[in-house]
Short mmCIF file of C-alpha atoms in Angstrom, two decimals:
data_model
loop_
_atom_site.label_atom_id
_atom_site.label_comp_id
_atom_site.label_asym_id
_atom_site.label_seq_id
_atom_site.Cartn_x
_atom_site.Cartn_y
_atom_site.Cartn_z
CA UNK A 921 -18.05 12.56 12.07
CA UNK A 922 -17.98 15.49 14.76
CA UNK A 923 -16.64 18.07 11.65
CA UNK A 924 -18.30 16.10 8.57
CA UNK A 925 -21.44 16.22 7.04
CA UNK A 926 -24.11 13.71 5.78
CA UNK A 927 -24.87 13.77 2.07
CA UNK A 928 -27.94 11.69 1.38
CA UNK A 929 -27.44 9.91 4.73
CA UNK A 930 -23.25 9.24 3.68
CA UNK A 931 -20.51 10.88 6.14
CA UNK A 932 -17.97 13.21 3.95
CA UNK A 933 -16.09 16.03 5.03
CA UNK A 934 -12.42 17.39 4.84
CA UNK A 935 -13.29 18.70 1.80
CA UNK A 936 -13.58 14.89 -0.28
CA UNK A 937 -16.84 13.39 -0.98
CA UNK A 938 -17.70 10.21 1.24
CA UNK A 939 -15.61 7.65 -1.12
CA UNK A 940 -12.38 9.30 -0.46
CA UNK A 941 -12.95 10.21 3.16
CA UNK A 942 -13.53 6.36 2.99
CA UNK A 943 -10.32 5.48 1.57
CA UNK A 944 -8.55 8.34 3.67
CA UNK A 945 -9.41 6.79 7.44
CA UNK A 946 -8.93 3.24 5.56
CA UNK A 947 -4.97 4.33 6.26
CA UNK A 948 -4.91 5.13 9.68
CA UNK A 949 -7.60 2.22 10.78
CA UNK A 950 -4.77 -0.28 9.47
CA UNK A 951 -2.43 1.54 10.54
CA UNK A 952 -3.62 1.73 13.84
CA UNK A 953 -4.35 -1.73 14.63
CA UNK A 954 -1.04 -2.67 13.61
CA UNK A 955 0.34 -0.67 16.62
CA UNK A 956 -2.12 -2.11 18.86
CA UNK A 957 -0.39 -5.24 18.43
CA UNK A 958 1.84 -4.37 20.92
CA UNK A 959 0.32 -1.38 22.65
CA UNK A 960 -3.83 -2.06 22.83
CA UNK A 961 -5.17 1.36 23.57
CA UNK A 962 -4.61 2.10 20.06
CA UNK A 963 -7.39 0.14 19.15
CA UNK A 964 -9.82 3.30 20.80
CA UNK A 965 -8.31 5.15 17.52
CA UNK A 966 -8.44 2.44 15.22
CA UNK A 967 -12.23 1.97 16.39
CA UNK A 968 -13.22 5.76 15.39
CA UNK A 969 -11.63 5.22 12.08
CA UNK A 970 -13.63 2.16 11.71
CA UNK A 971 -16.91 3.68 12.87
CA UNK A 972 -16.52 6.46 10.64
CA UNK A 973 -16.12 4.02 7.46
CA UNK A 974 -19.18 2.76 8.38
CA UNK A 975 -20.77 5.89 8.08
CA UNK A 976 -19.42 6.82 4.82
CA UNK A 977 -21.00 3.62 3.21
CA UNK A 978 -18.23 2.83 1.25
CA UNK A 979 -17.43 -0.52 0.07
CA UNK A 980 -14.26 -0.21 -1.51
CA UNK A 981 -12.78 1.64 1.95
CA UNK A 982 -14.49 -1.58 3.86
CA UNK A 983 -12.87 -3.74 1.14
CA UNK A 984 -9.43 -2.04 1.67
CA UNK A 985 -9.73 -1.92 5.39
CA UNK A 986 -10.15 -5.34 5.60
CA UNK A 987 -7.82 -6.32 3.06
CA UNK A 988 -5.41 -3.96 5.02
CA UNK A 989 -5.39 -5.47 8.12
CA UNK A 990 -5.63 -9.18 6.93
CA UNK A 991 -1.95 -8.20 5.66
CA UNK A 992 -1.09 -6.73 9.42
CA UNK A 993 -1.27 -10.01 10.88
CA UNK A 994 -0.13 -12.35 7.60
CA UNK A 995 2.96 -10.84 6.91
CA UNK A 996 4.69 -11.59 10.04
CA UNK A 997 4.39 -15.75 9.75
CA UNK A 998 6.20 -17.88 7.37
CA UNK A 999 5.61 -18.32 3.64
CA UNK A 1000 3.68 -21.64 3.88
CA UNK A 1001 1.28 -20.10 6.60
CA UNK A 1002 0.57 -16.88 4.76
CA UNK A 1003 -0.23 -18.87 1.42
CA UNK A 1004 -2.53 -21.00 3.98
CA UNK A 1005 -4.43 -18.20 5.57
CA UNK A 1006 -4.41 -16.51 2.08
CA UNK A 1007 -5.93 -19.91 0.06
CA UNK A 1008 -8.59 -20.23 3.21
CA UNK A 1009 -9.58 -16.66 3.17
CA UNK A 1010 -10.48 -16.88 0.15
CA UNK A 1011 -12.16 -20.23 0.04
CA UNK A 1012 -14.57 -19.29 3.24
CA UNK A 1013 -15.44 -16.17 0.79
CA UNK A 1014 -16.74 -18.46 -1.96
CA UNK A 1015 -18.14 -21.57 0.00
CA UNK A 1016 -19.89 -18.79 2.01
CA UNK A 1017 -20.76 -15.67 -0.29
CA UNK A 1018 -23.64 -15.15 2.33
CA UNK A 1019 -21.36 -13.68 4.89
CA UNK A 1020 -19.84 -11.58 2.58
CA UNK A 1021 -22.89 -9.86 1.18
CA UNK A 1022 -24.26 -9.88 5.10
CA UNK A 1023 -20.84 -8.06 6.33
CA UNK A 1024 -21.53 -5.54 2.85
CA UNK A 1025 -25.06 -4.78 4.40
CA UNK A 1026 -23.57 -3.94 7.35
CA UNK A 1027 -21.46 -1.47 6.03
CA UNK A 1028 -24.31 0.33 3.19
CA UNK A 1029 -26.97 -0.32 5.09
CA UNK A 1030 -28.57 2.73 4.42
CA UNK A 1031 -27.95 2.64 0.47
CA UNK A 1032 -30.65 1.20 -1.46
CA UNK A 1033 -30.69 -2.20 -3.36
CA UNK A 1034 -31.70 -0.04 -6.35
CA UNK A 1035 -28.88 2.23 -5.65
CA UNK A 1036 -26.00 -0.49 -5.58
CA UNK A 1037 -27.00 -2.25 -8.78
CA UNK A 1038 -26.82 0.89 -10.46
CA UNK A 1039 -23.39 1.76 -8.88
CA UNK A 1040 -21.83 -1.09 -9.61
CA UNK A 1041 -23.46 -1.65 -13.38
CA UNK A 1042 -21.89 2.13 -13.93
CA UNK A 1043 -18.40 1.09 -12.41
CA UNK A 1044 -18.46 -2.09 -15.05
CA UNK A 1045 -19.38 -0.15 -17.72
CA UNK A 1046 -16.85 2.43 -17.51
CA UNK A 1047 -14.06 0.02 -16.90
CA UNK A 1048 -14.93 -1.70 -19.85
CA UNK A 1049 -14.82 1.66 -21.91
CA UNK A 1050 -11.90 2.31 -20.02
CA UNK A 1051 -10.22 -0.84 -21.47
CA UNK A 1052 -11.30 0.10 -24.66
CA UNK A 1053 -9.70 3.49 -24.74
CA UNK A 1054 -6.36 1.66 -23.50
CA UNK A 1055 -6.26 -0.58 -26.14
CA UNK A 1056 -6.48 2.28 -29.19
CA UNK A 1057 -4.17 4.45 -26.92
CA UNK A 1058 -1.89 1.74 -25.68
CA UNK A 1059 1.57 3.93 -25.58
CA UNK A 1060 0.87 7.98 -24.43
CA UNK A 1061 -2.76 7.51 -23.50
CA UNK A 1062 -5.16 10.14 -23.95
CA UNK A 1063 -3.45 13.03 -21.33
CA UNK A 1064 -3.63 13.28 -17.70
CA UNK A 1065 -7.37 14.26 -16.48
CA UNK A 1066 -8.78 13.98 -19.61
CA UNK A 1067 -10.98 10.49 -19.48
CA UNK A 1068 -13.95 11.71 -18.30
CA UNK A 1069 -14.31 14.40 -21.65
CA UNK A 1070 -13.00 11.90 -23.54
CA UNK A 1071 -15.61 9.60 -22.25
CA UNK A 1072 -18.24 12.34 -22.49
CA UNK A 1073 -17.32 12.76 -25.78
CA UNK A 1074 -17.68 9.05 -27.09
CA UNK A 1075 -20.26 7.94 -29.42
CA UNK A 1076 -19.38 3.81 -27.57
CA UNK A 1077 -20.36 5.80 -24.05
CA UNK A 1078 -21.40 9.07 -23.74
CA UNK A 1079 -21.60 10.05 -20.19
CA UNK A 1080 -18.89 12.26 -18.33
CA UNK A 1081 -17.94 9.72 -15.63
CA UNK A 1082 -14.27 8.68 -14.11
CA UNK A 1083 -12.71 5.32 -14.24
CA UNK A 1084 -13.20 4.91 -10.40
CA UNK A 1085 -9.90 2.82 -10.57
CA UNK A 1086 -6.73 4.56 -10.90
CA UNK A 1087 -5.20 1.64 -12.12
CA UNK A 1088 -7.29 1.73 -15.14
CA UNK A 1089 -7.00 5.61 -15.01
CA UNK A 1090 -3.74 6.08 -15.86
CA UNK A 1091 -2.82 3.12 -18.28
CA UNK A 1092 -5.85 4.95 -20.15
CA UNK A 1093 -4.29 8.73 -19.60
CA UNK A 1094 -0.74 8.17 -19.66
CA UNK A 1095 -0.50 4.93 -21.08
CA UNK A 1096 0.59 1.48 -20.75
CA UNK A 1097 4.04 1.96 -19.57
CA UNK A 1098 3.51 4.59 -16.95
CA UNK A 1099 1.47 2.36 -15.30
CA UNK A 1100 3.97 -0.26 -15.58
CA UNK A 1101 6.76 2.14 -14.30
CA UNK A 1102 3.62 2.56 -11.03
CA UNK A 1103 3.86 -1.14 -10.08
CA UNK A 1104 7.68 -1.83 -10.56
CA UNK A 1105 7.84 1.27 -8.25
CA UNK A 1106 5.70 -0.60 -5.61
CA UNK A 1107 7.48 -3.77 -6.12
CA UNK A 1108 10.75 -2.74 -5.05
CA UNK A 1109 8.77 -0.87 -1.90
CA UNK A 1110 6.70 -4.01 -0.66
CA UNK A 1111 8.82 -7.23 -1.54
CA UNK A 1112 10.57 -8.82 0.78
CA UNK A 1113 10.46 -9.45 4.66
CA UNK A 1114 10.73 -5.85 7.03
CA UNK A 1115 10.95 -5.14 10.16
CA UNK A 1116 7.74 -4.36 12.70
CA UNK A 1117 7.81 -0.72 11.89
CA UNK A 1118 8.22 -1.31 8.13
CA UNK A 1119 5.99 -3.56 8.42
CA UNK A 1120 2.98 -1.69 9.14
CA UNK A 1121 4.52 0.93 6.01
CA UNK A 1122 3.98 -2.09 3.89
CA UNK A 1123 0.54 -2.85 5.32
CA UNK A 1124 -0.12 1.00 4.93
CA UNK A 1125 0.80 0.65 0.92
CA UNK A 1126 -1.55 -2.81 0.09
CA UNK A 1127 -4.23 -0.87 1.98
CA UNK A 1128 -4.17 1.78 -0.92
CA UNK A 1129 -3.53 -0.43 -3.42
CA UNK A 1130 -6.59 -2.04 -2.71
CA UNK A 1131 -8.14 1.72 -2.46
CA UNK A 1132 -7.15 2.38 -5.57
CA UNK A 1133 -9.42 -0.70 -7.72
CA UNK A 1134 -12.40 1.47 -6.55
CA UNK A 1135 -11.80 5.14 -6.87
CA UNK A 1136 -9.56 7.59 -8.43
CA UNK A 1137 -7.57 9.28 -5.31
CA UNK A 1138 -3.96 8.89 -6.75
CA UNK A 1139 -3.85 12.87 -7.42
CA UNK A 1140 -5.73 13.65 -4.22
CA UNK A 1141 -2.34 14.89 -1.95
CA UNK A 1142 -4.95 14.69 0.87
CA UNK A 1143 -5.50 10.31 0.66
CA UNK A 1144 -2.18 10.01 -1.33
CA UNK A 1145 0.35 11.81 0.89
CA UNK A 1146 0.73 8.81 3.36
CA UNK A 1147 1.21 6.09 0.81
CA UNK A 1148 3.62 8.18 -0.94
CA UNK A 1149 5.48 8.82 2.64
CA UNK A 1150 5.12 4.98 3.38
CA UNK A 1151 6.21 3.80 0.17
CA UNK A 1152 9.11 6.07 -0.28
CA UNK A 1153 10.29 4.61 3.00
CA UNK A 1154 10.11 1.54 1.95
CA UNK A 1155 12.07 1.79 -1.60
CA UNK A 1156 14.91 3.49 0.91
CA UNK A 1157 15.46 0.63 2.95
CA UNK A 1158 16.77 -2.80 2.20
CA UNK A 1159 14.10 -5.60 2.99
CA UNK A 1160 15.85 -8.29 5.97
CA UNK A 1161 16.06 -10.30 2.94
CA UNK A 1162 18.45 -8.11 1.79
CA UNK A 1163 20.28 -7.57 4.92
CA UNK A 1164 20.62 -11.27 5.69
CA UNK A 1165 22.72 -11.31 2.66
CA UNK A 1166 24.56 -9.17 2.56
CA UNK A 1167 25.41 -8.94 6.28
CA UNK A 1168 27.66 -12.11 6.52
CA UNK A 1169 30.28 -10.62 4.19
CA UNK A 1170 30.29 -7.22 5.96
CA UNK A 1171 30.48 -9.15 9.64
CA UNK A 1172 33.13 -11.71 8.26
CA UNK A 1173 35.02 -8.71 6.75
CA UNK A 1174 34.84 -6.37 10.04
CA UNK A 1175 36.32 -9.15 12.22
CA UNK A 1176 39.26 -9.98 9.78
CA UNK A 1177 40.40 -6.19 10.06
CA UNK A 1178 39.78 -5.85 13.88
CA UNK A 1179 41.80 -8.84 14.00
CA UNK A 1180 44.38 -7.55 11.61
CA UNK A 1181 44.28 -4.56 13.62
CA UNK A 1182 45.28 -5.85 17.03
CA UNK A 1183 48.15 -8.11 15.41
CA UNK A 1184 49.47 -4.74 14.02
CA UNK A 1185 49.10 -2.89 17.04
CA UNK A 1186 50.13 -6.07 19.19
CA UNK A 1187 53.52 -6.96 17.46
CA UNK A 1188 55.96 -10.08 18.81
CA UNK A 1189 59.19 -9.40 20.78
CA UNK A 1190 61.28 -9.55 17.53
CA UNK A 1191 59.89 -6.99 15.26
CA UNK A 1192 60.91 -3.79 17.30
CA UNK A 1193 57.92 -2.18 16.85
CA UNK A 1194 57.79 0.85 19.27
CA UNK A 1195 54.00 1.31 20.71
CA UNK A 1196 54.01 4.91 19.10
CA UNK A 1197 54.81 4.09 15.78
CA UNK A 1198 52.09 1.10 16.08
CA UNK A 1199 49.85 3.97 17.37
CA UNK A 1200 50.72 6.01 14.25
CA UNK A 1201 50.13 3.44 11.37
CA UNK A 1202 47.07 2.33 12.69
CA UNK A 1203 45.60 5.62 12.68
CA UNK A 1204 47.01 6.21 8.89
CA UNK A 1205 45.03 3.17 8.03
#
């Protein structure tokens, strides 16, 4: 806010219209609150972030956000109680749709009725070109960055316009299995249990993921570089699943050769062992 600008009353700055600044502070509002579990006065950052969403009316980043730090605070309790809070999450946003739409009003307040309906008729409508173009271009795609000509271009659409979900974009421009090859990646990054630091990585990663249904920032080094960072982490490091099984074997196995150790070094009466050449073999091993 203090080095942005306001286009048509919407925050944007650091270069990236007010979507992607959106989906940029979406990262370090999680993030944030996720430390403030355990030390509070990060919650004066993760505050900022939040006000500054607000400001950039954007739903997807509010979306993301929320979905973000609804992970946070799941992740860390047992399977039963995260498919619990998950199932009544989701059931308070369909018995209630009205608190929904009033938190959305909150967040665009000053975007138009007009305005929205037109957005989101335009996002529909590409996505359901987009699905078109996947299906006659199912294997290579059409090449990177070229959707929006190729969308310009089509007699079924006609109007230079992005996906707006990268998801979309790159089954479309690079085909089926790249995007494939995109998920498997982020599998093997978020499965499993991790520890609290890894935790908030993983928290970090679903926050884009959810960033990434509503625009097209997966090229953008400026929102991208922190899930990449945070999901590389991730793939590097064994989930406690992981460790819990494999640790056993590698404790068990330790103790056996400490214990083999000190019998070597500790020989009976009978062997004539001198302590040197004990000293010696054990250090050959």
């Amino acid at each position: 806010m203090i080095a942005g600008d306001y286009a048509s009353g919407r925050l944007e700055g650091l270069g990236v219209n007010c979507n992607y600044l959106g989906a940029m502070l979406a990262i370090p509002c999680v993030a944030a609150v996720a430390i403030a579990r355990r030390k509070a006065a990060w919650l004066i950052p993760a505050g900022a972030c939040l006000i500054a969403i607000f400001e950039t009316q954007s739903r997807g980043a509010f979306l993301a956000t929320s979905v973000g730090i609804f992970i946070i605070f799941v992740q860390s309790r047992s399977r039963l109680a995260q498919a619990l809070l998950t199932v009544s999450t989701i059931a308070i946003a369909i018995v209630l749709p009205g608190t929904i739409d009033s938190l959305a009003d909150i967040v665009v307040g000053g975007r138009s009725e007009p305005e929205l309906s037109h957005n989101s008729a335009a996002r529909i409508a590409v996505a359901g070109f987009a699905i078109q173009v996947i299906a006659e271009h199912p294997v290579r795609g059409i090449g990177d960055g070229l959707f929006a000509s190729h969308a310009a271009e089509s007699l079924n659409f006609g109007i230079y316009m992005a996906t707006h979900n990268d998801y979309l974009r790159l089954a479309a421009e690079s085909g089926i299995i790249t995007l494939a090859v995109f998920l498997v990646l982020i599998w093997l990054g978020i499965r499993g249990r991790r520890t609290d630091e890894f935790a908030i990585l993983r928290g970090i990663v679903i926050t884009y993921m959810t960033v990434l249904v509503f625009a097209n920032v997966l090229t953008n080094p400026i929102v991208s570089v922190p899930f990449w960072l945070s999901l590389g982490c991730l793939v590097a490091t064994r989930s406690l699943n992981e460790a819990e099984n494999k640790s056993p074997t590698s404790a068990n196995h330790g103790i056996h050769a400490s214990a083999e150790a000190v019998e070597y070094i500790q020989p009976g009466p009978d062997l004539g062992v001198s302590p040197q050449k004990a000293t010696t073999d054990l250090r050959s091993c």
